[in-house]
Coordinates of C-alpha atoms in Angstrom, one line a residue:
Chain A
M265 CA 0.0 0.0 0.0
R266 CA 2.9 2.3 0.6
K267 CA 3.8 2.1 -3.0
M268 CA 0.3 3.2 -4.0
K269 CA 0.5 6.4 -2.1
I270 CA 1.5 8.4 -5.2
H271 CA -1.6 7.1 -6.9
F272 CA -3.7 7.9 -3.9
Y273 CA -2.5 11.5 -3.7
G274 CA -2.8 11.9 -7.4
F275 CA -6.3 10.5 -7.7
R276 CA -8.0 11.8 -4.6
Y277 CA -9.7 14.7 -6.3
Y278 CA -10.5 12.8 -9.4
Y279 CA -12.2 10.0 -7.6
S280 CA -13.9 12.3 -5.1
A281 CA -15.4 14.4 -7.9
F282 CA -16.5 11.3 -9.7
V283 CA -18.2 9.7 -6.7
L284 CA -19.8 13.0 -5.8
L285 CA -21.2 13.4 -9.3
L286 CA -22.4 9.8 -9.2
I287 CA -24.2 10.2 -5.9
I288 CA -26.0 13.4 -7.1
A289 CA -26.9 11.7 -10.4
A290 CA -28.1 8.5 -8.6
A291 CA -30.1 10.5 -6.1
L292 CA -31.8 12.5 -8.8
S293 CA -32.5 9.5 -11.0
L294 CA -34.0 7.6 -8.1
T295 CA -36.2 10.4 -6.9
V296 CA -37.0 12.9 -9.7
L297 CA -36.8 10.7 -12.8
D298 CA -40.0 8.9 -13.9
V299 CA -39.3 8.3 -17.6
Y300 CA -36.6 6.3 -19.4
L301 CA -36.3 4.0 -16.5
D302 CA -35.1 1.2 -18.7
Y303 CA -32.2 3.5 -19.7
L304 CA -30.9 3.8 -16.1
L305 CA -28.7 0.7 -15.7
P306 CA -27.3 0.6 -19.3
S307 CA -26.5 4.3 -19.0
L308 CA -24.6 3.7 -15.7
F309 CA -22.8 0.8 -17.4
I310 CA -21.6 3.0 -20.2
I311 CA -20.7 5.8 -17.8
F312 CA -18.6 3.4 -15.8
I313 CA -16.7 2.2 -18.8
L314 CA -16.1 5.7 -20.0
S315 CA -14.9 6.7 -16.5
S316 CA -12.5 3.7 -16.6
I317 CA -11.1 5.0 -19.9
L318 CA -10.7 8.5 -18.4
L319 CA -9.1 7.1 -15.3
G320 CA -6.5 5.2 -17.4
L321 CA -5.9 8.4 -19.5
Y322 CA -5.5 10.6 -16.4
E323 CA -3.2 8.1 -14.8
Y324 CA -0.7 7.8 -17.6
N325 CA -1.0 11.4 -18.6
R326 CA -0.7 13.0 -15.2
I327 CA 0.1 10.6 -12.3
R328 CA 2.9 9.0 -14.3
Y329 CA 4.8 12.3 -14.4
L330 CA 4.3 12.8 -10.7
H331 CA 5.7 9.4 -10.2
T332 CA 8.6 9.7 -12.6
S333 CA 9.4 13.1 -11.2
L334 CA 9.8 11.7 -7.7
V335 CA 11.0 8.2 -8.2
I336 CA 13.3 6.8 -10.8
N337 CA 12.2 3.2 -10.7
R338 CA 9.2 2.8 -12.9
K339 CA 8.3 -0.7 -12.0
S340 CA 6.5 0.3 -8.8
F341 CA 4.3 2.6 -10.8
Y342 CA 3.5 0.0 -13.3
K343 CA 2.6 -2.6 -10.6
S344 CA 0.5 0.0 -8.8
S345 CA -1.2 0.9 -12.0
L346 CA -2.2 -2.8 -12.6
A347 CA -3.5 -3.1 -9.1
L348 CA -5.4 0.2 -9.3
G349 CA -7.1 -1.0 -12.6
M350 CA -8.4 -4.0 -10.8
I351 CA -9.5 -2.1 -7.7
N352 CA -11.3 0.4 -9.9
A353 CA -13.1 -2.4 -11.8
I354 CA -14.2 -4.1 -8.5
L355 CA -15.2 -0.8 -6.9
L356 CA -17.3 0.1 -10.0
L357 CA -18.9 -3.3 -9.9
G358 CA -19.9 -2.8 -6.3
L359 CA -21.3 0.6 -7.1
F360 CA -23.3 -0.8 -10.0
I361 CA -24.8 -3.6 -8.0
G362 CA -25.6 -1.2 -5.1
Y363 CA -27.3 1.2 -7.5
S364 CA -29.2 -1.7 -9.1
F365 CA -30.6 -2.7 -5.8
L366 CA -31.7 0.8 -5.0
A367 CA -33.2 1.1 -8.5
Q368 CA -35.1 -2.1 -7.9
R369 CA -36.4 -0.9 -4.6
F370 CA -37.3 2.7 -5.5
K371 CA -38.3 2.3 -9.1
G372 CA -39.2 -1.4 -9.4
I373 CA -36.5 -2.0 -12.1
E374 CA -36.0 -5.7 -12.6
I375 CA -32.4 -6.9 -12.2
A376 CA -31.9 -10.3 -13.8
F377 CA -28.1 -10.3 -14.0
I378 CA -27.4 -10.7 -10.3
N379 CA -27.0 -14.5 -10.4
N380 CA -25.3 -14.5 -13.8
Y381 CA -21.5 -15.0 -13.4
L382 CA -21.0 -14.0 -17.0
F383 CA -22.2 -10.5 -16.2
Y384 CA -19.5 -10.1 -13.6
L385 CA -16.9 -11.3 -16.0
T386 CA -18.1 -9.0 -18.7
F387 CA -18.3 -6.0 -16.4
L388 CA -14.8 -6.5 -15.0
S389 CA -13.2 -7.3 -18.3
L390 CA -14.8 -4.4 -20.1
N391 CA -13.8 -1.9 -17.4
Y392 CA -10.3 -3.2 -17.1
F393 CA -10.0 -3.2 -20.9
G394 CA -11.3 0.4 -20.9
Y395 CA -8.7 1.4 -18.3
V396 CA -5.9 -0.2 -20.2
I397 CA -7.0 1.4 -23.4
G398 CA -6.9 4.7 -21.6
N399 CA -3.3 3.9 -20.5
T400 CA -2.2 3.0 -24.0
Y401 CA -3.8 6.0 -25.5
A402 CA -2.1 8.3 -23.0
L403 CA 1.2 6.6 -23.5
L404 CA 1.2 6.7 -27.3
F405 CA -1.2 9.3 -28.7
I406 CA -2.4 11.9 -26.3
R407 CA 0.2 14.5 -27.3
K408 CA -0.4 13.8 -31.0
R409 CA -2.9 16.3 -32.2
F410 CA -3.5 14.5 -35.5
I411 CA -4.5 11.3 -33.8
N412 CA -6.8 13.1 -31.4
L413 CA -8.5 14.8 -34.3
L414 CA -8.8 11.4 -36.1
V415 CA -10.5 9.9 -33.1
I416 CA -13.1 12.7 -32.9
V417 CA -13.7 12.4 -36.6
A418 CA -14.0 8.6 -36.3
L419 CA -16.6 9.0 -33.5
I420 CA -18.6 11.5 -35.5
A421 CA -18.5 9.2 -38.6
L422 CA -19.7 6.3 -36.4
F423 CA -22.7 8.3 -35.3
I424 CA -23.5 9.8 -38.7
F425 CA -22.6 7.3 -41.4
F426 CA -23.3 4.1 -39.5
E427 CA -26.4 5.5 -37.9
L428 CA -25.3 4.6 -34.5
T429 CA -27.8 6.2 -32.2
I430 CA -28.2 6.4 -28.4
P431 CA -31.2 4.0 -28.3
I432 CA -29.1 1.4 -30.3
I433 CA -26.2 1.7 -27.9
I434 CA -28.5 1.5 -24.9
D435 CA -30.2 -1.5 -26.3
F436 CA -26.9 -3.3 -27.0
T437 CA -25.6 -2.4 -23.5
D438 CA -28.8 -3.9 -22.0
Q439 CA -28.1 -7.1 -23.9
I440 CA -24.6 -7.1 -22.5
I441 CA -25.8 -6.6 -19.0
N442 CA -28.2 -9.5 -19.3
S443 CA -25.6 -11.6 -21.2
D444 CA -28.0 -11.9 -24.2
V445 CA -25.2 -11.2 -26.7
P446 CA -24.5 -14.4 -28.6
K447 CA -21.2 -16.0 -27.6
I448 CA -20.4 -13.4 -25.0
I449 CA -18.0 -15.7 -23.2
F450 CA -15.8 -15.6 -26.3
I451 CA -16.0 -11.9 -26.4
D452 CA -15.0 -11.8 -22.7
A453 CA -12.1 -14.1 -23.4
G454 CA -11.0 -12.0 -26.4
L455 CA -11.2 -8.9 -24.2
I456 CA -9.0 -10.5 -21.5
I457 CA -6.4 -11.6 -24.1
L458 CA -6.4 -8.2 -25.7
T459 CA -6.0 -6.5 -22.3
I460 CA -3.0 -8.7 -21.4
V461 CA -1.4 -7.9 -24.8
L462 CA -2.0 -4.2 -24.2
I463 CA -0.5 -4.5 -20.7
I464 CA 2.6 -6.1 -22.1
I465 CA 2.9 -3.4 -24.8
N466 CA 2.4 -0.7 -22.2
N467 CA 5.1 -2.2 -20.0
F468 CA 7.5 -2.2 -22.9
I469 CA 6.7 1.4 -24.0
F470 CA 6.7 2.7 -20.4
K471 CA 10.1 1.2 -19.7
V472 CA 11.9 3.0 -22.6
K473 CA 9.9 6.2 -23.0
P474 CA 11.6 9.3 -21.5
Chain W
M187 CA 28.9 2.3 -0.5
S188 CA 27.7 4.0 -3.7
V189 CA 29.9 4.0 -6.7
L190 CA 28.3 4.8 -10.0
V191 CA 30.3 3.5 -13.0
C192 CA 29.5 4.6 -16.5
D193 CA 31.0 2.2 -18.9
N194 CA 31.2 3.8 -22.4
I195 CA 27.6 4.8 -22.4
S196 CA 25.9 6.4 -25.4
G197 CA 22.4 7.7 -25.8
F198 CA 20.8 8.4 -29.2
S199 CA 17.4 8.8 -30.6
R200 CA 16.3 8.5 -34.3
K201 CA 17.2 12.2 -34.8
S202 CA 20.4 12.7 -32.8
E203 CA 23.1 11.3 -30.7
Y204 CA 22.9 13.2 -27.4
V205 CA 25.6 11.4 -25.4
R206 CA 28.6 9.8 -26.9
N207 CA 30.9 7.2 -25.4
F208 CA 30.8 8.6 -21.9
S209 CA 33.0 6.7 -19.4
Y210 CA 33.4 7.9 -15.9
N211 CA 33.4 6.7 -12.3
F212 CA 31.4 8.7 -9.8
L213 CA 33.0 7.9 -6.4
E214 CA 31.4 7.8 -3.0
N215 CA 30.8 11.0 -1.0
K216 CA 32.2 13.3 -3.7
I217 CA 30.6 16.3 -5.3
Y218 CA 30.7 16.4 -9.1
A219 CA 29.7 19.3 -11.3
I220 CA 28.8 18.9 -14.9
T221 CA 28.8 21.8 -17.2
G222 CA 28.9 22.8 -20.9
R223 CA 26.9 24.6 -23.4
N224 CA 23.1 24.4 -23.4
N225 CA 22.9 21.7 -26.0
A226 CA 25.8 19.7 -24.8
G227 CA 23.7 16.9 -23.5
Q228 CA 24.1 17.3 -19.7
K229 CA 20.4 16.7 -19.0
N230 CA 20.4 13.6 -21.2
L231 CA 23.5 12.4 -19.4
L232 CA 21.8 12.8 -16.0
D233 CA 18.8 10.9 -17.4
L234 CA 21.1 8.1 -18.4
I235 CA 23.3 7.8 -15.3
S236 CA 20.2 8.0 -13.1
G237 CA 18.6 5.1 -15.0
R238 CA 15.6 7.3 -15.9
I239 CA 16.1 6.4 -19.6
P240 CA 18.0 3.3 -20.8
T241 CA 21.3 3.7 -22.5
S242 CA 21.5 3.0 -26.2
E243 CA 25.0 1.6 -25.7
G244 CA 27.1 0.8 -22.7
V245 CA 26.1 0.1 -19.2
V246 CA 25.8 2.1 -16.0
Y247 CA 26.7 0.1 -12.8
L248 CA 25.7 1.0 -9.3
D249 CA 28.0 -0.8 -6.8
G250 CA 28.7 -3.3 -9.5
Y251 CA 25.1 -4.0 -10.4
K252 CA 23.5 -3.0 -13.6
L253 CA 21.4 0.1 -12.9
I254 CA 18.4 -0.7 -15.2
N255 CA 16.6 -3.9 -14.2
G256 CA 19.3 -4.5 -11.7
I257 CA 19.0 -3.9 -8.0
N258 CA 16.2 -1.8 -6.5
I259 CA 17.5 1.7 -7.1
T260 CA 14.4 3.6 -6.0
N261 CA 15.8 4.8 -2.7
R262 CA 19.4 4.9 -3.6
I263 CA 19.3 7.6 -6.3
C264 CA 17.3 10.8 -6.0
Y265 CA 17.0 12.8 -9.2
I266 CA 14.1 15.3 -9.1
D267 CA 14.5 17.4 -12.2
R268 CA 13.9 21.1 -12.4
D269 CA 11.1 20.3 -14.9
A270 CA 9.4 18.0 -12.3
D271 CA 5.7 17.7 -13.1
F272 CA 3.5 17.7 -10.0
P273 CA -0.3 17.9 -10.2
S274 CA -1.1 21.5 -9.3
H275 CA -3.5 20.6 -6.5
L276 CA -0.8 18.8 -4.6
R277 CA 0.3 20.6 -1.4
I278 CA 4.0 20.8 -0.4
V279 CA 3.3 18.9 2.8
E280 CA 1.8 16.1 0.6
V281 CA 4.9 16.0 -1.6
F282 CA 6.9 15.6 1.6
K283 CA 4.7 12.7 2.7
L284 CA 5.3 11.1 -0.7
M285 CA 9.0 11.6 -0.4
A286 CA 8.9 10.0 3.0
T287 CA 7.4 6.9 1.5
V288 CA 10.0 6.6 -1.2
Y289 CA 13.2 7.6 0.5
P290 CA 13.9 5.8 3.8
E291 CA 16.4 8.4 4.9
W292 CA 14.1 11.3 4.1
D293 CA 14.6 14.1 6.6
T294 CA 11.2 15.8 7.2
F295 CA 12.5 18.1 9.9
Y296 CA 15.3 19.4 7.7
A297 CA 12.9 19.9 4.8
Y298 CA 10.6 22.0 7.0
E299 CA 13.6 23.9 8.3
L300 CA 14.6 24.9 4.7
L301 CA 11.1 25.7 3.8
T302 CA 10.9 28.1 6.7
Y303 CA 14.3 29.6 5.9
F304 CA 13.2 30.3 2.3
E305 CA 9.8 31.6 3.5
I306 CA 7.6 29.1 1.7
K307 CA 4.5 27.9 3.4
H308 CA 4.1 24.2 3.7
R309 CA 0.4 24.2 2.9
T310 CA 0.9 26.0 -0.4
M311 CA -0.3 24.1 -3.5
V312 CA 2.5 23.3 -5.9
G313 CA 0.6 24.9 -8.7
K314 CA 0.6 28.3 -6.9
L315 CA 4.4 28.4 -6.4
S316 CA 6.4 31.0 -8.4
P317 CA 9.1 29.6 -10.7
S318 CA 11.7 30.7 -8.1
Q319 CA 9.9 29.0 -5.2
K320 CA 9.4 25.8 -7.3
S321 CA 13.1 25.6 -8.0
I322 CA 13.8 26.1 -4.3
L323 CA 11.3 23.3 -3.4
I324 CA 12.9 20.9 -5.9
G325 CA 16.3 21.7 -4.4
I326 CA 14.9 21.1 -0.9
L327 CA 13.4 17.7 -2.0
N328 CA 16.7 16.6 -3.4
L329 CA 18.7 17.7 -0.4
A330 CA 16.3 16.3 2.3
S331 CA 16.0 12.9 0.5
R332 CA 19.5 12.0 1.8
A333 CA 19.7 9.5 -1.0
D334 CA 23.2 7.9 -1.5
I335 CA 23.4 9.6 -4.9
T336 CA 21.7 12.9 -5.4
I337 CA 21.5 14.4 -8.8
L338 CA 20.6 18.0 -9.3
N339 CA 19.8 19.5 -12.7
M340 CA 20.3 23.3 -12.8
P341 CA 19.4 23.7 -9.2
L342 CA 17.7 26.9 -8.2
E343 CA 18.4 28.4 -11.7
D344 CA 15.2 30.4 -11.4
A345 CA 15.9 31.6 -7.9
D346 CA 17.8 34.8 -7.1
I347 CA 21.5 34.9 -6.4
K348 CA 21.0 35.2 -2.6
D349 CA 18.7 32.2 -2.4
R350 CA 21.1 30.2 -4.6
Y351 CA 24.1 31.1 -2.4
D352 CA 22.2 30.1 0.7
F353 CA 21.0 26.9 -0.8
F354 CA 24.5 25.8 -1.8
K355 CA 25.7 26.7 1.7
F356 CA 23.0 24.4 3.1
L357 CA 24.2 21.8 0.6
Y358 CA 27.8 22.1 1.7
D359 CA 26.8 21.8 5.4
H360 CA 24.5 18.9 4.8
H361 CA 27.1 17.1 2.8
D362 CA 29.5 17.7 5.6
K363 CA 27.1 16.2 8.1
Y364 CA 25.8 13.4 5.9
P365 CA 28.5 12.6 3.3
R366 CA 27.1 11.3 0.0
T367 CA 27.6 11.7 -3.7
F368 CA 26.2 14.8 -5.4
I369 CA 26.1 15.2 -9.2
I370 CA 25.2 18.8 -10.1
N371 CA 24.6 20.1 -13.6
T372 CA 25.1 23.8 -13.4
S373 CA 26.0 26.9 -15.4
F374 CA 27.0 28.8 -12.2
I375 CA 30.1 26.9 -11.6
D376 CA 32.0 29.8 -9.9
E377 CA 29.2 30.0 -7.3
I378 CA 29.9 26.4 -6.2
D379 CA 33.6 26.0 -6.7
Y380 CA 34.2 25.7 -3.0
L381 CA 32.0 22.6 -2.7
V382 CA 32.8 20.7 -5.9
D383 CA 35.5 18.1 -6.0
N384 CA 35.5 17.3 -9.7
L385 CA 34.4 19.1 -12.8
I386 CA 33.2 17.4 -16.0
I387 CA 32.9 19.5 -19.1
L388 CA 30.7 18.2 -21.9
D389 CA 30.6 19.3 -25.5
R390 CA 28.1 17.9 -28.0
G391 CA 27.5 14.9 -25.8
K392 CA 31.1 14.1 -25.3
L393 CA 33.3 14.4 -22.3
I394 CA 36.0 16.8 -23.2
V395 CA 37.7 17.6 -20.0
R396 CA 37.7 16.3 -16.4
L397 CA 39.3 18.4 -13.8
K398 CA 39.9 18.3 -10.1
I399 CA 38.9 21.6 -8.7
S400 CA 41.6 21.7 -6.2
E401 CA 44.2 21.4 -8.9
T402 CA 42.8 23.9 -11.3
K403 CA 44.1 26.8 -9.3
Q404 CA 47.6 25.6 -9.9
S405 CA 47.1 24.3 -13.4
F406 CA 45.5 27.3 -14.9
R407 CA 46.8 30.9 -14.4
Y408 CA 46.2 34.2 -15.9
L409 CA 49.1 36.3 -17.0
T410 CA 48.5 39.9 -17.6
G411 CA 50.9 42.5 -19.0
K412 CA 51.8 44.8 -21.9
T413 CA 51.0 43.0 -25.1
E414 CA 54.5 43.2 -26.6
V415 CA 56.3 42.1 -23.5
L416 CA 53.9 39.2 -22.7
K417 CA 53.9 37.9 -26.3
S418 CA 57.7 37.6 -26.2
L419 CA 57.6 35.7 -22.9
I420 CA 54.9 33.1 -23.7
T421 CA 56.5 31.3 -26.7
G422 CA 56.2 27.6 -26.1
V423 CA 53.7 28.0 -23.3
K424 CA 50.3 26.2 -23.6
V425 CA 47.8 29.1 -23.9
I426 CA 44.1 28.3 -23.9
G427 CA 42.6 31.7 -23.9
V428 CA 43.5 35.2 -24.9
E429 CA 41.9 38.5 -24.1
E430 CA 43.3 41.8 -25.4
R431 CA 42.1 45.1 -24.1
G432 CA 43.9 48.2 -25.4
K433 CA 47.6 47.7 -24.9
M434 CA 47.1 45.1 -22.2
L435 CA 47.1 41.4 -23.0
T436 CA 45.7 38.7 -20.7
V437 CA 46.4 35.1 -21.5
C438 CA 45.2 32.0 -19.7
I439 CA 47.9 29.3 -19.6
R440 CA 47.5 25.7 -18.7
Q441 CA 50.7 25.0 -16.9
K442 CA 51.9 24.7 -13.3
L443 CA 54.3 27.6 -12.8
S444 CA 57.6 26.9 -11.1
K445 CA 59.2 29.4 -8.7
D446 CA 61.7 30.4 -11.4
E447 CA 59.0 31.1 -13.9
I448 CA 57.0 33.1 -11.4
R449 CA 60.1 35.2 -10.7
K450 CA 60.7 35.6 -14.4
Y451 CA 57.2 37.0 -15.0
Q452 CA 57.4 39.2 -12.0
K453 CA 60.6 40.7 -13.3
Y454 CA 58.8 41.8 -16.4
L455 CA 55.9 43.2 -14.4
I456 CA 53.5 40.5 -15.5
K457 CA 50.6 40.0 -13.1
I458 CA 49.8 36.4 -12.2
S459 CA 46.3 35.6 -11.0
D460 CA 43.7 32.8 -10.6
V461 CA 41.4 32.0 -13.4
P462 CA 37.7 31.7 -12.6
I463 CA 36.5 28.2 -13.4
Q464 CA 33.7 29.5 -15.6
N465 CA 36.4 31.2 -17.8
I466 CA 38.4 27.9 -18.0
V467 CA 35.3 26.2 -19.2
I468 CA 34.6 28.9 -21.8
Y469 CA 38.2 28.7 -23.1
L470 CA 38.3 25.0 -23.3
I471 CA 35.0 24.8 -25.2
T472 CA 36.1 27.6 -27.6
L473 CA 39.4 25.9 -28.2
R474 CA 37.5 22.7 -29.1
E475 CA 35.2 24.6 -31.4
I476 CA 38.2 26.2 -33.2
K477 CA 39.9 22.8 -33.5
G478 CA 36.6 21.3 -34.8
S479 CA 36.2 24.1 -37.5
L480 CA 39.8 23.6 -38.6
L481 CA 39.4 19.9 -39.2

């Protein structure tokens, strides 16, 4: 835990702000909101994945420099980063389950995934993958304007040319939560393998990058 | 024990070679100064010898072990660069807490003492420090880490001359109390000549001269006198720098003067004086540039 202190000091405000926003949004959604109730859990699922990506980005774009400014050995940062990714995924899973129970109690939303182990696997692998993707992007591309522009253009293209709309995304996310996507176990396995590959690549780049 | 051995190390990127075939032994409890022109590769050299970036060729050993992927170096070398990047919301006191977790010999009391001396409040956020205060803070962090090898890159360059003088005085006293190795990259070599043992001069990534500060005073001398007289006296003497102002000529010679020679110069009213180290550096680099342009 001593080794994770740099992460702790670097992330305090990031995490505090995130949890605070989440509590406000959760409180509002469970009290004021009466429409789009089916959207609640998929939206939260998507928000969590996006937050994992942002966390990964913030970590390698900000905390990394704090670490390398103070400590020469990079291994401890790398190990802490891996541990933090897992802690983050588990924490988010806990929050998701907690919110689901509250949503069931206050809004009568049905939660079918609770006894489905595939859901847990999917949740953890997707969040960890998002986090590692964030790490890789921060390591390789964040300071390259052209790539950043390209990503924005690609996202716009995805929405416009491939007619990807929010209801479609929500619907697909709902299927993921309920493990209704065909062969989801293979998708999970693929995600885990991809995550491991990215972790190895990150380690190599991180070791040699000034 | 902490001996840092650089065995023919080089560092290059796709665009340039920033350090070339550098071999040197940094011995225990000594203070080294590295200097040179701005683009001479001092910062890159510090990155290489601290293990911050891997060498392209050659190996750096710390007490006989390879520095990179060797023994745990985290708490043995402290190198907080002047460009250190801290999140702006971090408070100084929190940086101290982090330092305490990383460096086992970290001296919190001493760090606070220095902060108080330089009139910096410990609750100040790092992002709100002025450049001068930030450079002082980085100096304090390096000093209070009490790591076996402490590397300083342009320490207190943004601070004023008084703060710099005081800081180096603190460094001298602290080194006296807790002997350890310091490697300092600086342009203000004359300000720290009393505390440095060895001087390394780099030019275009290459070590061009290594000097023992204690010997420079005997090895390099200024001779000042009337141009015609002095010119006739210095034939065959190794001159590294010449400055002519009006009818007076000043030459910097690289030679230990014997008593007879001193008497000879005094007879012709030639003034003999010490050469500031900064000027020696300038002459040696200029000499090398002239040689390079002739080749």
